[in-house]
PDB file of C-alpha atoms in Angstrom:
ATOM      1  CA  UNK L 404      16.794   1.366  -6.485  1.00  0.00           C
ATOM      2  CA  UNK L 405      13.879  -0.001  -9.062  1.00  0.00           C
ATOM      3  CA  UNK L 406      14.022  -3.712  -7.664  1.00  0.00           C
ATOM      4  CA  UNK L 407      12.487  -2.301  -4.731  1.00  0.00           C
ATOM      5  CA  UNK L 408       9.362  -0.949  -5.756  1.00  0.00           C
ATOM      6  CA  UNK L 409       6.767  -3.573  -5.736  1.00  0.00           C
ATOM      7  CA  UNK L 410       3.862  -3.853  -8.115  1.00  0.00           C
ATOM      8  CA  UNK L 411       1.067  -5.538  -6.353  1.00  0.00           C
ATOM      9  CA  UNK L 412      -1.872  -6.900  -7.918  1.00  0.00           C
ATOM     10  CA  UNK L 413      -4.964  -7.926  -6.070  1.00  0.00           C
ATOM     11  CA  UNK L 414      -7.322 -10.768  -6.596  1.00  0.00           C
ATOM     12  CA  UNK L 415      -7.096 -10.054 -10.209  1.00  0.00           C
ATOM     13  CA  UNK L 416      -9.390 -12.497 -12.291  1.00  0.00           C
ATOM     14  CA  UNK L 417      -8.031 -11.938 -15.947  1.00  0.00           C
ATOM     15  CA  UNK L 418      -4.913 -13.966 -16.626  1.00  0.00           C
ATOM     16  CA  UNK L 419      -4.088 -11.436 -19.894  1.00  0.00           C
ATOM     17  CA  UNK L 420      -3.995  -8.725 -17.190  1.00  0.00           C
ATOM     18  CA  UNK L 421      -1.592 -10.124 -15.353  1.00  0.00           C
ATOM     19  CA  UNK L 422       0.354 -10.213 -18.416  1.00  0.00           C
ATOM     20  CA  UNK L 423      -0.283  -6.916 -19.908  1.00  0.00           C
ATOM     21  CA  UNK L 424       0.335  -5.444 -16.360  1.00  0.00           C
ATOM     22  CA  UNK L 425       4.137  -7.006 -16.680  1.00  0.00           C
ATOM     23  CA  UNK L 426       4.564  -5.642 -20.063  1.00  0.00           C
ATOM     24  CA  UNK L 427       3.848  -2.147 -18.992  1.00  0.00           C
ATOM     25  CA  UNK L 428       6.064  -2.496 -15.682  1.00  0.00           C
ATOM     26  CA  UNK L 429       8.991  -3.877 -17.820  1.00  0.00           C
ATOM     27  CA  UNK L 430       9.010  -1.061 -20.437  1.00  0.00           C
ATOM     28  CA  UNK L 431       9.303   1.575 -17.294  1.00  0.00           C
ATOM     29  CA  UNK L 432      12.101  -0.674 -15.650  1.00  0.00           C
ATOM     30  CA  UNK L 433      10.097  -2.249 -13.000  1.00  0.00           C
ATOM     31  CA  UNK L 434      10.379  -5.989 -11.993  1.00  0.00           C
ATOM     32  CA  UNK L 435       9.082  -7.213  -8.870  1.00  0.00           C
ATOM     33  CA  UNK L 436       5.706  -8.165  -9.501  1.00  0.00           C
ATOM     34  CA  UNK L 437       3.352  -9.673  -6.713  1.00  0.00           C
ATOM     35  CA  UNK L 438       0.075 -11.441  -6.844  1.00  0.00           C
ATOM     36  CA  UNK L 439      -2.049 -11.609  -4.216  1.00  0.00           C
ATOM     37  CA  UNK L 440      -4.800 -14.443  -4.390  1.00  0.00           C
ATOM     38  CA  UNK L 441      -5.366 -14.363  -8.072  1.00  0.00           C
ATOM     39  CA  UNK L 442      -8.246 -16.210  -9.700  1.00  0.00           C
ATOM     40  CA  UNK L 443      -6.309 -18.002 -11.512  1.00  0.00           C
ATOM     41  CA  UNK L 444      -2.037 -18.342 -12.355  1.00  0.00           C
ATOM     42  CA  UNK L 445      -0.766 -16.972 -15.214  1.00  0.00           C
ATOM     43  CA  UNK L 446      -0.939 -18.995 -18.248  1.00  0.00           C
ATOM     44  CA  UNK L 447      -0.073 -19.084 -22.043  1.00  0.00           C
ATOM     45  CA  UNK L 448      -2.381 -16.081 -22.568  1.00  0.00           C
ATOM     46  CA  UNK L 449      -0.602 -14.172 -19.686  1.00  0.00           C
ATOM     47  CA  UNK L 450       2.753 -15.103 -21.324  1.00  0.00           C
ATOM     48  CA  UNK L 451       1.511 -13.884 -24.914  1.00  0.00           C
ATOM     49  CA  UNK L 452       0.345 -10.561 -23.540  1.00  0.00           C
ATOM     50  CA  UNK L 453       3.525 -10.335 -21.634  1.00  0.00           C
ATOM     51  CA  UNK L 454       5.252  -9.832 -25.000  1.00  0.00           C
ATOM     52  CA  UNK L 455       8.516  -9.872 -24.154  1.00  0.00           C
ATOM     53  CA  UNK L 456       8.280  -9.236 -20.329  1.00  0.00           C
ATOM     54  CA  UNK L 457       8.220 -13.081 -19.649  1.00  0.00           C
ATOM     55  CA  UNK L 458      11.103 -12.875 -17.090  1.00  0.00           C
ATOM     56  CA  UNK L 459       9.008 -10.027 -14.938  1.00  0.00           C
ATOM     57  CA  UNK L 460       5.760 -12.429 -15.076  1.00  0.00           C
ATOM     58  CA  UNK L 461       8.026 -15.710 -14.160  1.00  0.00           C
ATOM     59  CA  UNK L 462       9.615 -14.818 -11.590  1.00  0.00           C
ATOM     60  CA  UNK L 463       6.295 -12.861 -10.043  1.00  0.00           C
ATOM     61  CA  UNK L 464       5.793 -13.772  -6.443  1.00  0.00           C
ATOM     62  CA  UNK L 465       2.438 -15.253  -5.671  1.00  0.00           C
ATOM     63  CA  UNK L 466       1.003 -14.774  -1.962  1.00  0.00           C
ATOM     64  CA  UNK L 467      -2.410 -15.371  -0.075  1.00  0.00           C
ATOM     65  CA  UNK L 468      -3.287 -11.921   0.943  1.00  0.00           C
ATOM     66  CA  UNK L 469      -2.230  -8.179   0.553  1.00  0.00           C
ATOM     67  CA  UNK L 470      -0.916  -8.090   4.393  1.00  0.00           C
ATOM     68  CA  UNK L 471       1.498 -10.821   3.320  1.00  0.00           C
ATOM     69  CA  UNK L 472       2.340  -8.989   0.281  1.00  0.00           C
ATOM     70  CA  UNK L 473       3.290  -5.680   1.793  1.00  0.00           C
ATOM     71  CA  UNK L 474       4.363  -6.873   5.586  1.00  0.00           C
ATOM     72  CA  UNK L 475       8.364  -5.832   4.689  1.00  0.00           C
ATOM     73  CA  UNK L 476       7.000  -2.492   3.049  1.00  0.00           C
ATOM     74  CA  UNK L 477       7.537   0.901   4.664  1.00  0.00           C
ATOM     75  CA  UNK L 478       5.577   2.757   2.398  1.00  0.00           C
ATOM     76  CA  UNK L 479       2.233   1.246   0.466  1.00  0.00           C
ATOM     77  CA  UNK L 480       0.326   3.255  -1.865  1.00  0.00           C
ATOM     78  CA  UNK L 481      -3.222   1.891  -2.839  1.00  0.00           C
ATOM     79  CA  UNK L 482      -5.068   2.707  -5.942  1.00  0.00           C
ATOM     80  CA  UNK L 483      -8.391   4.033  -5.435  1.00  0.00           C
ATOM     81  CA  UNK L 484     -10.835   5.742  -7.847  1.00  0.00           C
ATOM     82  CA  UNK L 485     -14.051   5.986  -5.473  1.00  0.00           C
ATOM     83  CA  UNK L 486     -14.501   8.535  -2.929  1.00  0.00           C
ATOM     84  CA  UNK L 487     -14.854   7.069   0.761  1.00  0.00           C
ATOM     85  CA  UNK L 488     -16.879   7.551   3.868  1.00  0.00           C
ATOM     86  CA  UNK L 489     -13.470   8.216   5.239  1.00  0.00           C
ATOM     87  CA  UNK L 490     -10.909  10.242   3.626  1.00  0.00           C
ATOM     88  CA  UNK L 491      -7.596   9.340   3.741  1.00  0.00           C
ATOM     89  CA  UNK L 492      -4.067  11.061   2.864  1.00  0.00           C
ATOM     90  CA  UNK L 493      -4.179  11.510  -0.906  1.00  0.00           C
ATOM     91  CA  UNK L 494      -1.342  11.419  -3.706  1.00  0.00           C
ATOM     92  CA  UNK L 495      -1.640  12.368  -7.129  1.00  0.00           C
ATOM     93  CA  UNK L 496       0.198  10.258  -9.507  1.00  0.00           C
ATOM     94  CA  UNK L 497       3.340  12.495  -9.920  1.00  0.00           C
ATOM     95  CA  UNK L 498       3.389  13.239  -6.080  1.00  0.00           C
ATOM     96  CA  UNK L 499       3.016   8.769  -5.995  1.00  0.00           C
ATOM     97  CA  UNK L 500       5.978   8.260  -8.160  1.00  0.00           C
ATOM     98  CA  UNK L 501       8.446  10.974  -6.351  1.00  0.00           C
ATOM     99  CA  UNK L 502       6.994   9.549  -2.623  1.00  0.00           C
ATOM    100  CA  UNK L 503       8.282   6.086  -3.583  1.00  0.00           C
ATOM    101  CA  UNK L 504      11.593   7.149  -5.037  1.00  0.00           C
ATOM    102  CA  UNK L 505      12.221   9.090  -2.289  1.00  0.00           C
ATOM    103  CA  UNK L 506      11.807   6.244   0.245  1.00  0.00           C
ATOM    104  CA  UNK L 507      12.757   3.042  -1.850  1.00  0.00           C
ATOM    105  CA  UNK L 508      16.512   3.187  -0.986  1.00  0.00           C
ATOM    106  CA  UNK L 509      15.633   2.947   2.673  1.00  0.00           C
ATOM    107  CA  UNK L 510      13.401  -0.489   2.480  1.00  0.00           C
ATOM    108  CA  UNK L 511      11.094  -1.977  -0.230  1.00  0.00           C
ATOM    109  CA  UNK L 512       8.034  -0.090  -1.201  1.00  0.00           C
ATOM    110  CA  UNK L 513       4.509  -1.086  -2.802  1.00  0.00           C
ATOM    111  CA  UNK L 514       2.015   0.228  -5.609  1.00  0.00           C
ATOM    112  CA  UNK L 515      -0.936  -1.843  -4.968  1.00  0.00           C
ATOM    113  CA  UNK L 516      -3.724  -2.306  -7.523  1.00  0.00           C
ATOM    114  CA  UNK L 517      -7.046  -3.752  -6.819  1.00  0.00           C
ATOM    115  CA  UNK L 518      -9.603  -5.904  -8.772  1.00  0.00           C
ATOM    116  CA  UNK L 519     -10.827  -5.472 -12.232  1.00  0.00           C
ATOM    117  CA  UNK L 520     -14.284  -4.972 -11.554  1.00  0.00           C
ATOM    118  CA  UNK L 521     -14.354  -2.852  -8.051  1.00  0.00           C
ATOM    119  CA  UNK L 522     -10.752  -2.173  -6.790  1.00  0.00           C
ATOM    120  CA  UNK L 523      -9.587  -2.321  -3.192  1.00  0.00           C
ATOM    121  CA  UNK L 524     -11.784  -3.097  -0.772  1.00  0.00           C
ATOM    122  CA  UNK L 525     -11.879  -0.714   2.179  1.00  0.00           C
ATOM    123  CA  UNK L 526     -10.068  -3.088   4.880  1.00  0.00           C
ATOM    124  CA  UNK L 527      -7.297  -3.401   1.858  1.00  0.00           C
ATOM    125  CA  UNK L 528      -6.584   0.337   1.596  1.00  0.00           C
ATOM    126  CA  UNK L 529      -6.714   0.563   5.366  1.00  0.00           C
ATOM    127  CA  UNK L 530      -3.098  -1.150   5.026  1.00  0.00           C
ATOM    128  CA  UNK L 531      -1.843   1.387   2.591  1.00  0.00           C
ATOM    129  CA  UNK L 532      -0.559   4.848   4.134  1.00  0.00           C
ATOM    130  CA  UNK L 533      -1.321   6.905   1.145  1.00  0.00           C
ATOM    131  CA  UNK L 534      -4.225   6.399  -1.686  1.00  0.00           C
ATOM    132  CA  UNK L 535      -3.593   7.679  -5.329  1.00  0.00           C
ATOM    133  CA  UNK L 536      -6.325   8.134  -8.065  1.00  0.00           C
ATOM    134  CA  UNK L 537      -5.402   9.280 -11.590  1.00  0.00           C
ATOM    135  CA  UNK L 538      -7.467  12.038 -12.621  1.00  0.00           C
ATOM    136  CA  UNK L 539      -9.010  10.346 -15.960  1.00  0.00           C
ATOM    137  CA  UNK L 540     -11.986  12.311 -17.316  1.00  0.00           C
ATOM    138  CA  UNK L 541     -14.917  12.000 -14.980  1.00  0.00           C
ATOM    139  CA  UNK L 542     -17.322  11.741 -18.225  1.00  0.00           C
ATOM    140  CA  UNK L 543     -15.257   8.639 -19.120  1.00  0.00           C
ATOM    141  CA  UNK L 544     -12.762   7.111 -16.325  1.00  0.00           C
ATOM    142  CA  UNK L 545     -12.709   3.626 -17.210  1.00  0.00           C
ATOM    143  CA  UNK L 546      -9.213   2.382 -16.970  1.00  0.00           C
ATOM    144  CA  UNK L 547      -8.201  -1.015 -17.408  1.00  0.00           C
ATOM    145  CA  UNK L 548      -5.697  -2.719 -14.709  1.00  0.00           C
ATOM    146  CA  UNK L 549      -2.855  -2.483 -17.388  1.00  0.00           C
ATOM    147  CA  UNK L 550      -3.267   1.287 -18.327  1.00  0.00           C
ATOM    148  CA  UNK L 551      -3.298   2.245 -14.593  1.00  0.00           C
ATOM    149  CA  UNK L 552      -0.219   0.186 -13.875  1.00  0.00           C
ATOM    150  CA  UNK L 553       1.421   1.703 -16.876  1.00  0.00           C
ATOM    151  CA  UNK L 554       0.249   5.344 -15.903  1.00  0.00           C
ATOM    152  CA  UNK L 555       2.002   4.993 -12.395  1.00  0.00           C
ATOM    153  CA  UNK L 556       4.819   2.772 -13.800  1.00  0.00           C
ATOM    154  CA  UNK L 557       5.661   5.933 -15.750  1.00  0.00           C
ATOM    155  CA  UNK L 558       5.513   8.632 -12.895  1.00  0.00           C
ATOM    156  CA  UNK L 559       7.780   6.008 -11.095  1.00  0.00           C
ATOM    157  CA  UNK L 560      10.090   6.251 -13.975  1.00  0.00           C
ATOM    158  CA  UNK L 561      10.166   9.828 -14.282  1.00  0.00           C
ATOM    159  CA  UNK L 562      11.000  10.420 -10.733  1.00  0.00           C
ATOM    160  CA  UNK L 563      13.670   7.804 -10.815  1.00  0.00           C
ATOM    161  CA  UNK L 564      15.169   9.404 -13.967  1.00  0.00           C
ATOM    162  CA  UNK L 565      15.162  12.817 -11.766  1.00  0.00           C
ATOM    163  CA  UNK L 566      16.892  11.350  -8.694  1.00  0.00           C
ATOM    164  CA  UNK L 567      19.221  14.268  -8.705  1.00  0.00           C
ATOM    165  CA  UNK L 568      16.791  16.494  -8.031  1.00  0.00           C
ATOM    166  CA  UNK L 569      15.075  14.779  -5.296  1.00  0.00           C
ATOM    167  CA  UNK L 570      15.447  15.344  -1.481  1.00  0.00           C
ATOM    168  CA  UNK L 571      16.515  12.309   0.311  1.00  0.00           C
ATOM    169  CA  UNK L 572      14.129  10.957   2.924  1.00  0.00           C
ATOM    170  CA  UNK L 573      15.905  10.340   6.147  1.00  0.00           C
ATOM    171  CA  UNK L 574      13.491   9.337   8.678  1.00  0.00           C
ATOM    172  CA  UNK L 575      13.168   5.679   9.780  1.00  0.00           C
ATOM    173  CA  UNK L 576       9.758   4.596   8.986  1.00  0.00           C
ATOM    174  CA  UNK L 577       8.372   1.376  10.696  1.00  0.00           C
ATOM    175  CA  UNK L 578       7.722  -1.421   8.249  1.00  0.00           C
ATOM    176  CA  UNK L 579       3.876  -2.077   7.215  1.00  0.00           C
ATOM    177  CA  UNK L 580       4.089  -5.873   9.477  1.00  0.00           C
ATOM    178  CA  UNK L 581       5.214  -3.284  12.692  1.00  0.00           C
ATOM    179  CA  UNK L 582       2.427  -1.016  12.124  1.00  0.00           C
ATOM    180  CA  UNK L 583      -0.292  -4.176  11.793  1.00  0.00           C
ATOM    181  CA  UNK L 584       1.443  -5.376  15.156  1.00  0.00           C
ATOM    182  CA  UNK L 585       0.780  -2.052  16.831  1.00  0.00           C
ATOM    183  CA  UNK L 586      -2.215  -1.531  15.409  1.00  0.00           C
ATOM    184  CA  UNK L 587      -3.418  -4.999  16.813  1.00  0.00           C
ATOM    185  CA  UNK L 588      -1.875  -3.731  20.128  1.00  0.00           C
ATOM    186  CA  UNK L 589      -3.902  -0.752  20.212  1.00  0.00           C
ATOM    187  CA  UNK L 590      -7.071  -2.254  19.930  1.00  0.00           C
ATOM    188  CA  UNK L 591      -6.046  -4.605  22.431  1.00  0.00           C
ATOM    189  CA  UNK L 592      -5.426  -2.260  24.786  1.00  0.00           C
ATOM    190  CA  UNK L 593      -8.132   0.157  24.221  1.00  0.00           C
ATOM    191  CA  UNK L 594     -10.758  -3.029  24.627  1.00  0.00           C
ATOM    192  CA  UNK L 595      -9.389  -3.946  28.052  1.00  0.00           C
ATOM    193  CA  UNK L 596      -9.852  -0.042  29.325  1.00  0.00           C
ATOM    194  CA  UNK L 597     -13.203  -0.345  27.757  1.00  0.00           C
ATOM    195  CA  UNK L 598     -12.873   2.017  25.633  1.00  0.00           C
ATOM    196  CA  UNK L 599     -13.588  -0.022  22.435  1.00  0.00           C
ATOM    197  CA  UNK L 600     -16.684  -2.080  22.896  1.00  0.00           C
ATOM    198  CA  UNK L 601     -14.926  -6.075  22.186  1.00  0.00           C
ATOM    199  CA  UNK L 602     -17.584  -7.100  19.588  1.00  0.00           C
ATOM    200  CA  UNK L 603     -17.692  -3.291  17.605  1.00  0.00           C
ATOM    201  CA  UNK L 604     -14.168  -2.202  17.198  1.00  0.00           C
ATOM    202  CA  UNK L 605     -14.533  -1.143  13.535  1.00  0.00           C
ATOM    203  CA  UNK L 606     -15.595   2.540  13.180  1.00  0.00           C
ATOM    204  CA  UNK L 607     -12.811   3.186  16.236  1.00  0.00           C
ATOM    205  CA  UNK L 608     -10.474   1.569  14.538  1.00  0.00           C
ATOM    206  CA  UNK L 609     -10.617   2.647  11.365  1.00  0.00           C
ATOM    207  CA  UNK L 610     -10.644   6.382  12.390  1.00  0.00           C
ATOM    208  CA  UNK L 611      -7.390   5.601  14.624  1.00  0.00           C
ATOM    209  CA  UNK L 612      -5.505   3.978  11.295  1.00  0.00           C
ATOM    210  CA  UNK L 613      -6.487   6.596   9.309  1.00  0.00           C
ATOM    211  CA  UNK L 614      -5.099   9.781  11.988  1.00  0.00           C
ATOM    212  CA  UNK L 615      -2.143   7.649  12.401  1.00  0.00           C
ATOM    213  CA  UNK L 616      -1.645   7.334   8.584  1.00  0.00           C
ATOM    214  CA  UNK L 617      -1.817  10.989   8.593  1.00  0.00           C
ATOM    215  CA  UNK L 618       0.600  11.513  11.134  1.00  0.00           C
ATOM    216  CA  UNK L 619       3.091   8.765   9.704  1.00  0.00           C
ATOM    217  CA  UNK L 620       5.051   8.017  12.926  1.00  0.00           C
ATOM    218  CA  UNK L 621       8.958   7.087  12.513  1.00  0.00           C
ATOM    219  CA  UNK L 622       9.967   3.873  14.121  1.00  0.00           C
ATOM    220  CA  UNK L 623      11.176   5.561  17.202  1.00  0.00           C
ATOM    221  CA  UNK L 624       7.663   7.352  17.802  1.00  0.00           C
ATOM    222  CA  UNK L 625       5.744   3.887  17.272  1.00  0.00           C
ATOM    223  CA  UNK L 626       8.368   2.298  19.540  1.00  0.00           C
ATOM    224  CA  UNK L 627       7.107   5.087  22.047  1.00  0.00           C
ATOM    225  CA  UNK L 628       3.592   4.342  21.614  1.00  0.00           C
ATOM    226  CA  UNK L 629       4.004   1.004  22.059  1.00  0.00           C
ATOM    227  CA  UNK L 630       5.704   1.636  25.361  1.00  0.00           C
ATOM    228  CA  UNK L 631       2.867   3.693  26.673  1.00  0.00           C
ATOM    229  CA  UNK L 632       0.066   0.644  25.340  1.00  0.00           C
ATOM    230  CA  UNK L 633       2.363  -1.595  27.623  1.00  0.00           C
ATOM    231  CA  UNK L 634       2.372   0.707  30.232  1.00  0.00           C
ATOM    232  CA  UNK L 635      -1.573   1.128  30.046  1.00  0.00           C
ATOM    233  CA  UNK L 636      -1.812  -2.831  30.194  1.00  0.00           C
ATOM    234  CA  UNK L 637       0.589  -2.999  33.264  1.00  0.00           C
ATOM    235  CA  UNK L 638      -1.451  -0.837  34.716  1.00  0.00           C
ATOM    236  CA  UNK L 639      -4.488  -2.722  33.936  1.00  0.00           C
ATOM    237  CA  UNK L 640      -3.384  -6.019  35.174  1.00  0.00           C
ATOM    238  CA  UNK L 641      -2.452  -4.561  38.385  1.00  0.00           C
ATOM    239  CA  UNK L 642      -6.027  -3.678  39.357  1.00  0.00           C
TER     240      UNK L 642
END
């Protein structure tokens, strides 16, 4: 079960943080590390700070984009410490651990951490179904990357150890790649109807992503929505 929980580090600038994150993961039984466009590949410093977690570090998968890292995931949670213009479905750390464990039996799930200096971009956060914020001391809320990985990995482990108490999630949710194709189709159709101005889709699509993330359509429901869009496309071509 824990092998399907993916820790994703985006554009990490310090290799030592990658090693420390790997160590934090292994202490909680996690081993699936993804690196998105790191500024430097893991080196000797990363290996030294990984300590006994060299296997986690050595088996890390490096990809070019967050979209690639989470394409086959059915649940993606992004870490965010900042208030956003557009609110997004939020989880507390304990809820985050429980939700990841509830759904990991159905498909890979991902917990995404951003850059050391400024976290995840708005575009990257929009690829996440939920956001999670660690409620640190507001007078000094500075958590380094490995601390954040450790904190949330602990919550995942606590939820895992309590699996006999967790309700099973039977809903079949679409994978992130399916959702991205839906959003592309939605934008194309709404552009075709004139609802979206071709060169300025931004604010409308952001709000629609937020709406569908709140609703979290199941796979069959997403297929119905795609069918509706295809029907509209066909009608537009007939005019």
